[in-house]
PDB file of C-alpha atoms in Angstrom:
ATOM      1  CA  UNK Z   1       0.000   0.000   0.000  1.00  0.00           C
ATOM      2  CA  UNK Z   2       2.920   2.384   0.602  1.00  0.00           C
ATOM      3  CA  UNK Z   3       3.602   2.617  -3.125  1.00  0.00           C
ATOM      4  CA  UNK Z   4       0.120   3.990  -3.704  1.00  0.00           C
ATOM      5  CA  UNK Z   5       0.622   6.986  -1.490  1.00  0.00           C
ATOM      6  CA  UNK Z   6       4.161   7.629  -2.672  1.00  0.00           C
ATOM      7  CA  UNK Z   7       2.772   8.101  -6.157  1.00  0.00           C
ATOM      8  CA  UNK Z   8      -0.051  10.357  -5.064  1.00  0.00           C
ATOM      9  CA  UNK Z   9       2.278  12.537  -3.034  1.00  0.00           C
ATOM     10  CA  UNK Z  10       4.216  13.482  -6.133  1.00  0.00           C
ATOM     11  CA  UNK Z  11       1.597  14.554  -8.558  1.00  0.00           C
ATOM     12  CA  UNK Z  12       3.398  17.378 -10.013  1.00  0.00           C
ATOM     13  CA  UNK Z  13       3.736  19.173  -9.231  1.00  0.00           C
ATOM     14  CA  UNK Z  14       1.171  21.482  -4.111  1.00  0.00           C
ATOM     15  CA  UNK Z  15      -0.485  24.525  -2.995  1.00  0.00           C
ATOM     16  CA  UNK Z  16       1.087  27.812  -2.119  1.00  0.00           C
ATOM     17  CA  UNK Z  17       0.361  28.775   1.457  1.00  0.00           C
ATOM     18  CA  UNK Z  18      -2.907  30.651   1.855  1.00  0.00           C
ATOM     19  CA  UNK Z  19      -2.802  34.387   2.504  1.00  0.00           C
ATOM     20  CA  UNK Z  20      -2.204  34.968   6.153  1.00  0.00           C
ATOM     21  CA  UNK Z  21      -1.005  31.418   6.682  1.00  0.00           C
ATOM     22  CA  UNK Z  22       2.297  31.353   8.525  1.00  0.00           C
ATOM     23  CA  UNK Z  23       5.451  30.709   6.540  1.00  0.00           C
ATOM     24  CA  UNK Z  24       6.762  28.897   9.607  1.00  0.00           C
ATOM     25  CA  UNK Z  25       6.024  25.496  11.093  1.00  0.00           C
ATOM     26  CA  UNK Z  26       7.965  23.615   8.433  1.00  0.00           C
ATOM     27  CA  UNK Z  27       9.643  20.489   9.814  1.00  0.00           C
ATOM     28  CA  UNK Z  28      12.736  19.061   8.144  1.00  0.00           C
ATOM     29  CA  UNK Z  29      12.014  15.360   7.643  1.00  0.00           C
ATOM     30  CA  UNK Z  30      14.681  14.332   5.143  1.00  0.00           C
ATOM     31  CA  UNK Z  31      18.088  15.678   4.159  1.00  0.00           C
ATOM     32  CA  UNK Z  32      20.254  13.551   1.891  1.00  0.00           C
ATOM     33  CA  UNK Z  33      22.014  13.800  -1.456  1.00  0.00           C
ATOM     34  CA  UNK Z  34      21.627  17.572  -1.311  1.00  0.00           C
ATOM     35  CA  UNK Z  35      17.821  17.395  -1.168  1.00  0.00           C
ATOM     36  CA  UNK Z  36      16.058  18.860   1.875  1.00  0.00           C
ATOM     37  CA  UNK Z  37      12.397  17.962   2.321  1.00  0.00           C
ATOM     38  CA  UNK Z  38      10.090  19.704   4.791  1.00  0.00           C
ATOM     39  CA  UNK Z  39       6.458  19.034   5.683  1.00  0.00           C
ATOM     40  CA  UNK Z  40       3.709  20.732   7.640  1.00  0.00           C
ATOM     41  CA  UNK Z  41      -0.021  20.327   7.993  1.00  0.00           C
ATOM     42  CA  UNK Z  42      -1.630  22.246   5.162  1.00  0.00           C
ATOM     43  CA  UNK Z  43      -3.984  25.142   5.867  1.00  0.00           C
ATOM     44  CA  UNK Z  44      -7.598  23.937   6.242  1.00  0.00           C
ATOM     45  CA  UNK Z  45      -6.644  20.405   5.240  1.00  0.00           C
ATOM     46  CA  UNK Z  46      -5.967  17.061   6.880  1.00  0.00           C
ATOM     47  CA  UNK Z  47      -3.145  16.380   4.431  1.00  0.00           C
ATOM     48  CA  UNK Z  48       0.429  17.587   4.747  1.00  0.00           C
ATOM     49  CA  UNK Z  49       2.100  19.849   2.238  1.00  0.00           C
ATOM     50  CA  UNK Z  50       5.685  19.343   1.138  1.00  0.00           C
ATOM     51  CA  UNK Z  51       8.552  21.733   0.491  1.00  0.00           C
ATOM     52  CA  UNK Z  52      11.695  20.674  -1.362  1.00  0.00           C
ATOM     53  CA  UNK Z  53      14.839  22.824  -1.282  1.00  0.00           C
ATOM     54  CA  UNK Z  54      17.810  21.787  -3.388  1.00  0.00           C
ATOM     55  CA  UNK Z  55      20.477  22.914  -5.828  1.00  0.00           C
ATOM     56  CA  UNK Z  56      20.141  21.744  -9.416  1.00  0.00           C
ATOM     57  CA  UNK Z  57      22.653  21.741 -12.264  1.00  0.00           C
ATOM     58  CA  UNK Z  58      21.891  23.606 -15.466  1.00  0.00           C
ATOM     59  CA  UNK Z  59      20.041  26.807 -16.236  1.00  0.00           C
ATOM     60  CA  UNK Z  60      16.618  28.227 -15.476  1.00  0.00           C
ATOM     61  CA  UNK Z  61      15.683  27.789 -19.128  1.00  0.00           C
ATOM     62  CA  UNK Z  62      16.648  24.117 -19.021  1.00  0.00           C
ATOM     63  CA  UNK Z  63      14.513  23.477 -15.952  1.00  0.00           C
ATOM     64  CA  UNK Z  64      11.477  25.308 -17.301  1.00  0.00           C
ATOM     65  CA  UNK Z  65      11.736  23.438 -20.601  1.00  0.00           C
ATOM     66  CA  UNK Z  66      11.976  20.133 -18.738  1.00  0.00           C
ATOM     67  CA  UNK Z  67       8.838  20.909 -16.729  1.00  0.00           C
ATOM     68  CA  UNK Z  68       6.941  22.037 -19.835  1.00  0.00           C
ATOM     69  CA  UNK Z  69       7.961  18.878 -21.704  1.00  0.00           C
ATOM     70  CA  UNK Z  70       5.033  17.086 -20.105  1.00  0.00           C
ATOM     71  CA  UNK Z  71       5.058  14.134 -22.493  1.00  0.00           C
ATOM     72  CA  UNK Z  72       8.361  13.086 -20.898  1.00  0.00           C
ATOM     73  CA  UNK Z  73       7.158  13.414 -17.308  1.00  0.00           C
ATOM     74  CA  UNK Z  74       6.778   9.645 -17.196  1.00  0.00           C
ATOM     75  CA  UNK Z  75      10.581   9.362 -17.313  1.00  0.00           C
ATOM     76  CA  UNK Z  76      11.163  11.303 -14.086  1.00  0.00           C
ATOM     77  CA  UNK Z  77       7.935  12.269 -12.307  1.00  0.00           C
ATOM     78  CA  UNK Z  78       7.195   9.350 -10.035  1.00  0.00           C
ATOM     79  CA  UNK Z  79       4.049   7.435 -10.971  1.00  0.00           C
ATOM     80  CA  UNK Z  80       3.076   9.286 -14.153  1.00  0.00           C
ATOM     81  CA  UNK Z  81       1.492   6.939 -16.681  1.00  0.00           C
ATOM     82  CA  UNK Z  82       0.953   9.538 -19.373  1.00  0.00           C
ATOM     83  CA  UNK Z  83       0.827  13.307 -19.807  1.00  0.00           C
ATOM     84  CA  UNK Z  84       0.130  15.485 -22.814  1.00  0.00           C
ATOM     85  CA  UNK Z  85      -0.563  19.146 -23.657  1.00  0.00           C
ATOM     86  CA  UNK Z  86      -4.130  20.370 -24.103  1.00  0.00           C
ATOM     87  CA  UNK Z  87      -3.456  24.033 -24.843  1.00  0.00           C
ATOM     88  CA  UNK Z  88       0.088  24.987 -25.718  1.00  0.00           C
ATOM     89  CA  UNK Z  89       1.198  28.544 -26.431  1.00  0.00           C
ATOM     90  CA  UNK Z  90       4.553  30.200 -26.946  1.00  0.00           C
ATOM     91  CA  UNK Z  91       4.200  31.792 -23.522  1.00  0.00           C
ATOM     92  CA  UNK Z  92       2.268  30.848 -20.399  1.00  0.00           C
ATOM     93  CA  UNK Z  93      -0.344  29.724 -19.516  1.00  0.00           C
ATOM     94  CA  UNK Z  94       0.158  26.117 -20.531  1.00  0.00           C
ATOM     95  CA  UNK Z  95      -2.526  23.481 -19.892  1.00  0.00           C
ATOM     96  CA  UNK Z  96      -1.931  19.750 -19.772  1.00  0.00           C
ATOM     97  CA  UNK Z  97      -3.502  16.465 -18.744  1.00  0.00           C
ATOM     98  CA  UNK Z  98      -1.773  13.787 -16.668  1.00  0.00           C
ATOM     99  CA  UNK Z  99      -2.703  10.327 -15.505  1.00  0.00           C
ATOM    100  CA  UNK Z 100      -1.245   8.215 -12.708  1.00  0.00           C
ATOM    101  CA  UNK Z 101      -1.139   4.452 -12.590  1.00  0.00           C
ATOM    102  CA  UNK Z 102      -1.810   3.267  -9.048  1.00  0.00           C
ATOM    103  CA  UNK Z 103      -1.562  -0.319  -7.831  1.00  0.00           C
ATOM    104  CA  UNK Z 104      -4.463  -1.683  -5.801  1.00  0.00           C
ATOM    105  CA  UNK Z 105      -6.640   1.430  -6.098  1.00  0.00           C
ATOM    106  CA  UNK Z 106      -8.291   3.367  -8.879  1.00  0.00           C
ATOM    107  CA  UNK Z 107      -5.917   5.395 -11.067  1.00  0.00           C
ATOM    108  CA  UNK Z 108      -5.981   9.185 -10.716  1.00  0.00           C
ATOM    109  CA  UNK Z 109      -5.907  11.938 -13.299  1.00  0.00           C
ATOM    110  CA  UNK Z 110      -5.875  15.721 -13.360  1.00  0.00           C
ATOM    111  CA  UNK Z 111      -5.869  18.743 -15.610  1.00  0.00           C
ATOM    112  CA  UNK Z 112      -3.260  21.367 -14.730  1.00  0.00           C
ATOM    113  CA  UNK Z 113      -2.509  24.922 -15.789  1.00  0.00           C
ATOM    114  CA  UNK Z 114       1.053  26.205 -15.618  1.00  0.00           C
ATOM    115  CA  UNK Z 115       1.815  29.911 -15.371  1.00  0.00           C
ATOM    116  CA  UNK Z 116       5.388  31.104 -15.246  1.00  0.00           C
ATOM    117  CA  UNK Z 117       7.693  34.079 -15.485  1.00  0.00           C
ATOM    118  CA  UNK Z 118      11.274  33.360 -16.517  1.00  0.00           C
ATOM    119  CA  UNK Z 119      12.751  36.662 -15.416  1.00  0.00           C
ATOM    120  CA  UNK Z 120      15.972  37.987 -16.864  1.00  0.00           C
ATOM    121  CA  UNK Z 121      19.439  36.538 -16.394  1.00  0.00           C
ATOM    122  CA  UNK Z 122      20.436  36.250 -12.719  1.00  0.00           C
ATOM    123  CA  UNK Z 123      16.865  36.959 -11.596  1.00  0.00           C
ATOM    124  CA  UNK Z 124      14.360  34.691  -9.896  1.00  0.00           C
ATOM    125  CA  UNK Z 125      11.947  32.704 -12.064  1.00  0.00           C
ATOM    126  CA  UNK Z 126       8.550  31.691 -10.698  1.00  0.00           C
ATOM    127  CA  UNK Z 127       6.197  28.951 -11.808  1.00  0.00           C
ATOM    128  CA  UNK Z 128       2.748  28.091 -10.456  1.00  0.00           C
ATOM    129  CA  UNK Z 129       0.664  25.032 -11.278  1.00  0.00           C
ATOM    130  CA  UNK Z 130      -3.050  24.970 -10.565  1.00  0.00           C
ATOM    131  CA  UNK Z 131      -5.636  22.238 -11.044  1.00  0.00           C
ATOM    132  CA  UNK Z 132      -8.539  23.055 -13.359  1.00  0.00           C
ATOM    133  CA  UNK Z 133     -10.626  19.863 -13.142  1.00  0.00           C
ATOM    134  CA  UNK Z 134     -13.551  21.247 -15.129  1.00  0.00           C
ATOM    135  CA  UNK Z 135     -11.422  21.764 -18.248  1.00  0.00           C
ATOM    136  CA  UNK Z 136     -12.016  18.194 -19.444  1.00  0.00           C
ATOM    137  CA  UNK Z 137     -14.850  15.756 -18.756  1.00  0.00           C
ATOM    138  CA  UNK Z 138     -14.001  13.119 -16.192  1.00  0.00           C
ATOM    139  CA  UNK Z 139     -13.031   9.725 -17.554  1.00  0.00           C
ATOM    140  CA  UNK Z 140     -14.480   6.391 -16.587  1.00  0.00           C
ATOM    141  CA  UNK Z 141     -12.418   4.277 -14.199  1.00  0.00           C
ATOM    142  CA  UNK Z 142     -10.340   7.275 -13.090  1.00  0.00           C
ATOM    143  CA  UNK Z 143     -10.637   9.534 -10.042  1.00  0.00           C
ATOM    144  CA  UNK Z 144     -10.143  13.204 -10.899  1.00  0.00           C
ATOM    145  CA  UNK Z 145      -7.894  15.104  -8.480  1.00  0.00           C
ATOM    146  CA  UNK Z 146      -9.457  18.544  -8.195  1.00  0.00           C
ATOM    147  CA  UNK Z 147      -7.322  20.221  -5.523  1.00  0.00           C
ATOM    148  CA  UNK Z 148      -3.697  20.769  -6.404  1.00  0.00           C
ATOM    149  CA  UNK Z 149      -1.555  23.862  -6.617  1.00  0.00           C
ATOM    150  CA  UNK Z 150       2.238  23.922  -6.817  1.00  0.00           C
ATOM    151  CA  UNK Z 151       4.976  26.508  -6.901  1.00  0.00           C
ATOM    152  CA  UNK Z 152       8.542  26.531  -8.166  1.00  0.00           C
ATOM    153  CA  UNK Z 153      10.960  29.323  -7.242  1.00  0.00           C
ATOM    154  CA  UNK Z 154      14.196  29.199  -9.212  1.00  0.00           C
ATOM    155  CA  UNK Z 155      17.216  31.285  -8.195  1.00  0.00           C
ATOM    156  CA  UNK Z 156      20.239  31.265 -10.555  1.00  0.00           C
ATOM    157  CA  UNK Z 157      23.482  30.815  -8.598  1.00  0.00           C
ATOM    158  CA  UNK Z 158      25.815  30.713 -11.596  1.00  0.00           C
ATOM    159  CA  UNK Z 159      25.639  29.946 -15.304  1.00  0.00           C
ATOM    160  CA  UNK Z 160      25.401  26.237 -14.516  1.00  0.00           C
ATOM    161  CA  UNK Z 161      23.717  26.031 -11.118  1.00  0.00           C
ATOM    162  CA  UNK Z 162      20.440  27.116  -9.508  1.00  0.00           C
ATOM    163  CA  UNK Z 163      18.683  26.860  -6.165  1.00  0.00           C
ATOM    164  CA  UNK Z 164      15.113  25.604  -6.306  1.00  0.00           C
ATOM    165  CA  UNK Z 165      12.286  25.744  -3.782  1.00  0.00           C
ATOM    166  CA  UNK Z 166       9.278  23.609  -4.667  1.00  0.00           C
ATOM    167  CA  UNK Z 167       6.061  23.563  -2.624  1.00  0.00           C
ATOM    168  CA  UNK Z 168       3.325  21.000  -3.136  1.00  0.00           C
ATOM    169  CA  UNK Z 169      -0.096  20.616  -1.612  1.00  0.00           C
ATOM    170  CA  UNK Z 170      -2.580  18.139  -2.990  1.00  0.00           C
ATOM    171  CA  UNK Z 171      -5.730  16.397  -1.890  1.00  0.00           C
ATOM    172  CA  UNK Z 172      -5.331  12.888  -3.342  1.00  0.00           C
ATOM    173  CA  UNK Z 173      -9.116  12.411  -3.584  1.00  0.00           C
ATOM    174  CA  UNK Z 174     -10.961   9.170  -3.056  1.00  0.00           C
ATOM    175  CA  UNK Z 175     -10.813   7.062   0.066  1.00  0.00           C
ATOM    176  CA  UNK Z 176      -7.245   7.695   1.214  1.00  0.00           C
ATOM    177  CA  UNK Z 177      -6.934   8.419   4.939  1.00  0.00           C
ATOM    178  CA  UNK Z 178      -4.568  11.146   6.062  1.00  0.00           C
ATOM    179  CA  UNK Z 179      -2.947   8.928   8.703  1.00  0.00           C
ATOM    180  CA  UNK Z 180      -1.614   6.707   5.898  1.00  0.00           C
ATOM    181  CA  UNK Z 181      -0.837   9.437   3.368  1.00  0.00           C
ATOM    182  CA  UNK Z 182       0.970  11.903   5.636  1.00  0.00           C
ATOM    183  CA  UNK Z 183       3.844   9.735   6.966  1.00  0.00           C
ATOM    184  CA  UNK Z 184       5.104   8.885   3.460  1.00  0.00           C
ATOM    185  CA  UNK Z 185       4.281  12.053   1.550  1.00  0.00           C
ATOM    186  CA  UNK Z 186       7.974  12.858   0.997  1.00  0.00           C
ATOM    187  CA  UNK Z 187       9.062   9.708  -0.797  1.00  0.00           C
ATOM    188  CA  UNK Z 188       7.714  10.482  -4.253  1.00  0.00           C
ATOM    189  CA  UNK Z 189       9.189  13.999  -4.414  1.00  0.00           C
ATOM    190  CA  UNK Z 190      12.592  12.721  -3.292  1.00  0.00           C
ATOM    191  CA  UNK Z 191      12.727  10.087  -6.038  1.00  0.00           C
ATOM    192  CA  UNK Z 192      11.637  12.613  -8.670  1.00  0.00           C
ATOM    193  CA  UNK Z 193      14.189  15.246  -7.689  1.00  0.00           C
ATOM    194  CA  UNK Z 194      16.945  12.636  -7.775  1.00  0.00           C
ATOM    195  CA  UNK Z 195      15.983  11.807 -11.362  1.00  0.00           C
ATOM    196  CA  UNK Z 196      15.637  15.488 -12.230  1.00  0.00           C
ATOM    197  CA  UNK Z 197      19.186  16.171 -11.053  1.00  0.00           C
ATOM    198  CA  UNK Z 198      20.495  13.418 -13.306  1.00  0.00           C
ATOM    199  CA  UNK Z 199      18.511  14.667 -16.301  1.00  0.00           C
ATOM    200  CA  UNK Z 200      19.825  18.217 -15.997  1.00  0.00           C
ATOM    201  CA  UNK Z 201      23.493  17.270 -15.713  1.00  0.00           C
TER     202      UNK Z 201
END
């Protein structure tokens, strides 16, 4: 059963903290291979949100292009069965569909909108990902995840290195109790960031 919740915890991409919600109360729960993972109980939710802080090789442009290349998410985003663009423009927003293959329980899917600002050289880039479940009709035999919002903050450190802060909050939907989901919510993000580091090298 642990594998199920590892997959759900990663769905790309968490919610930004609500206005007025404290930026504190993060607890460091994992720190290895240069990846620090924090959790805290999400605002008005029984599920924990996750924050990942790490340094990545490459450039801001490389990272943004990797995230926008949704058809290849299955190679590094833990649990993704398929993903494809729905509305693709030269600039943001960018809308895509993704599906997760889950053992023992019904597969999940979601429709996500990405908005981003690259910034100029040596400046912070920001990306936000928001669920828009009504964009596509729900599919049979899949549970639509309707509550997800993520943020990426990318700070260039040099021409070939950047510091990234990623925050994820998601309601996995369906009959998944928080007491099972919360203790293992960090495992999926850790595996994905390890693969992401390798891809960007």
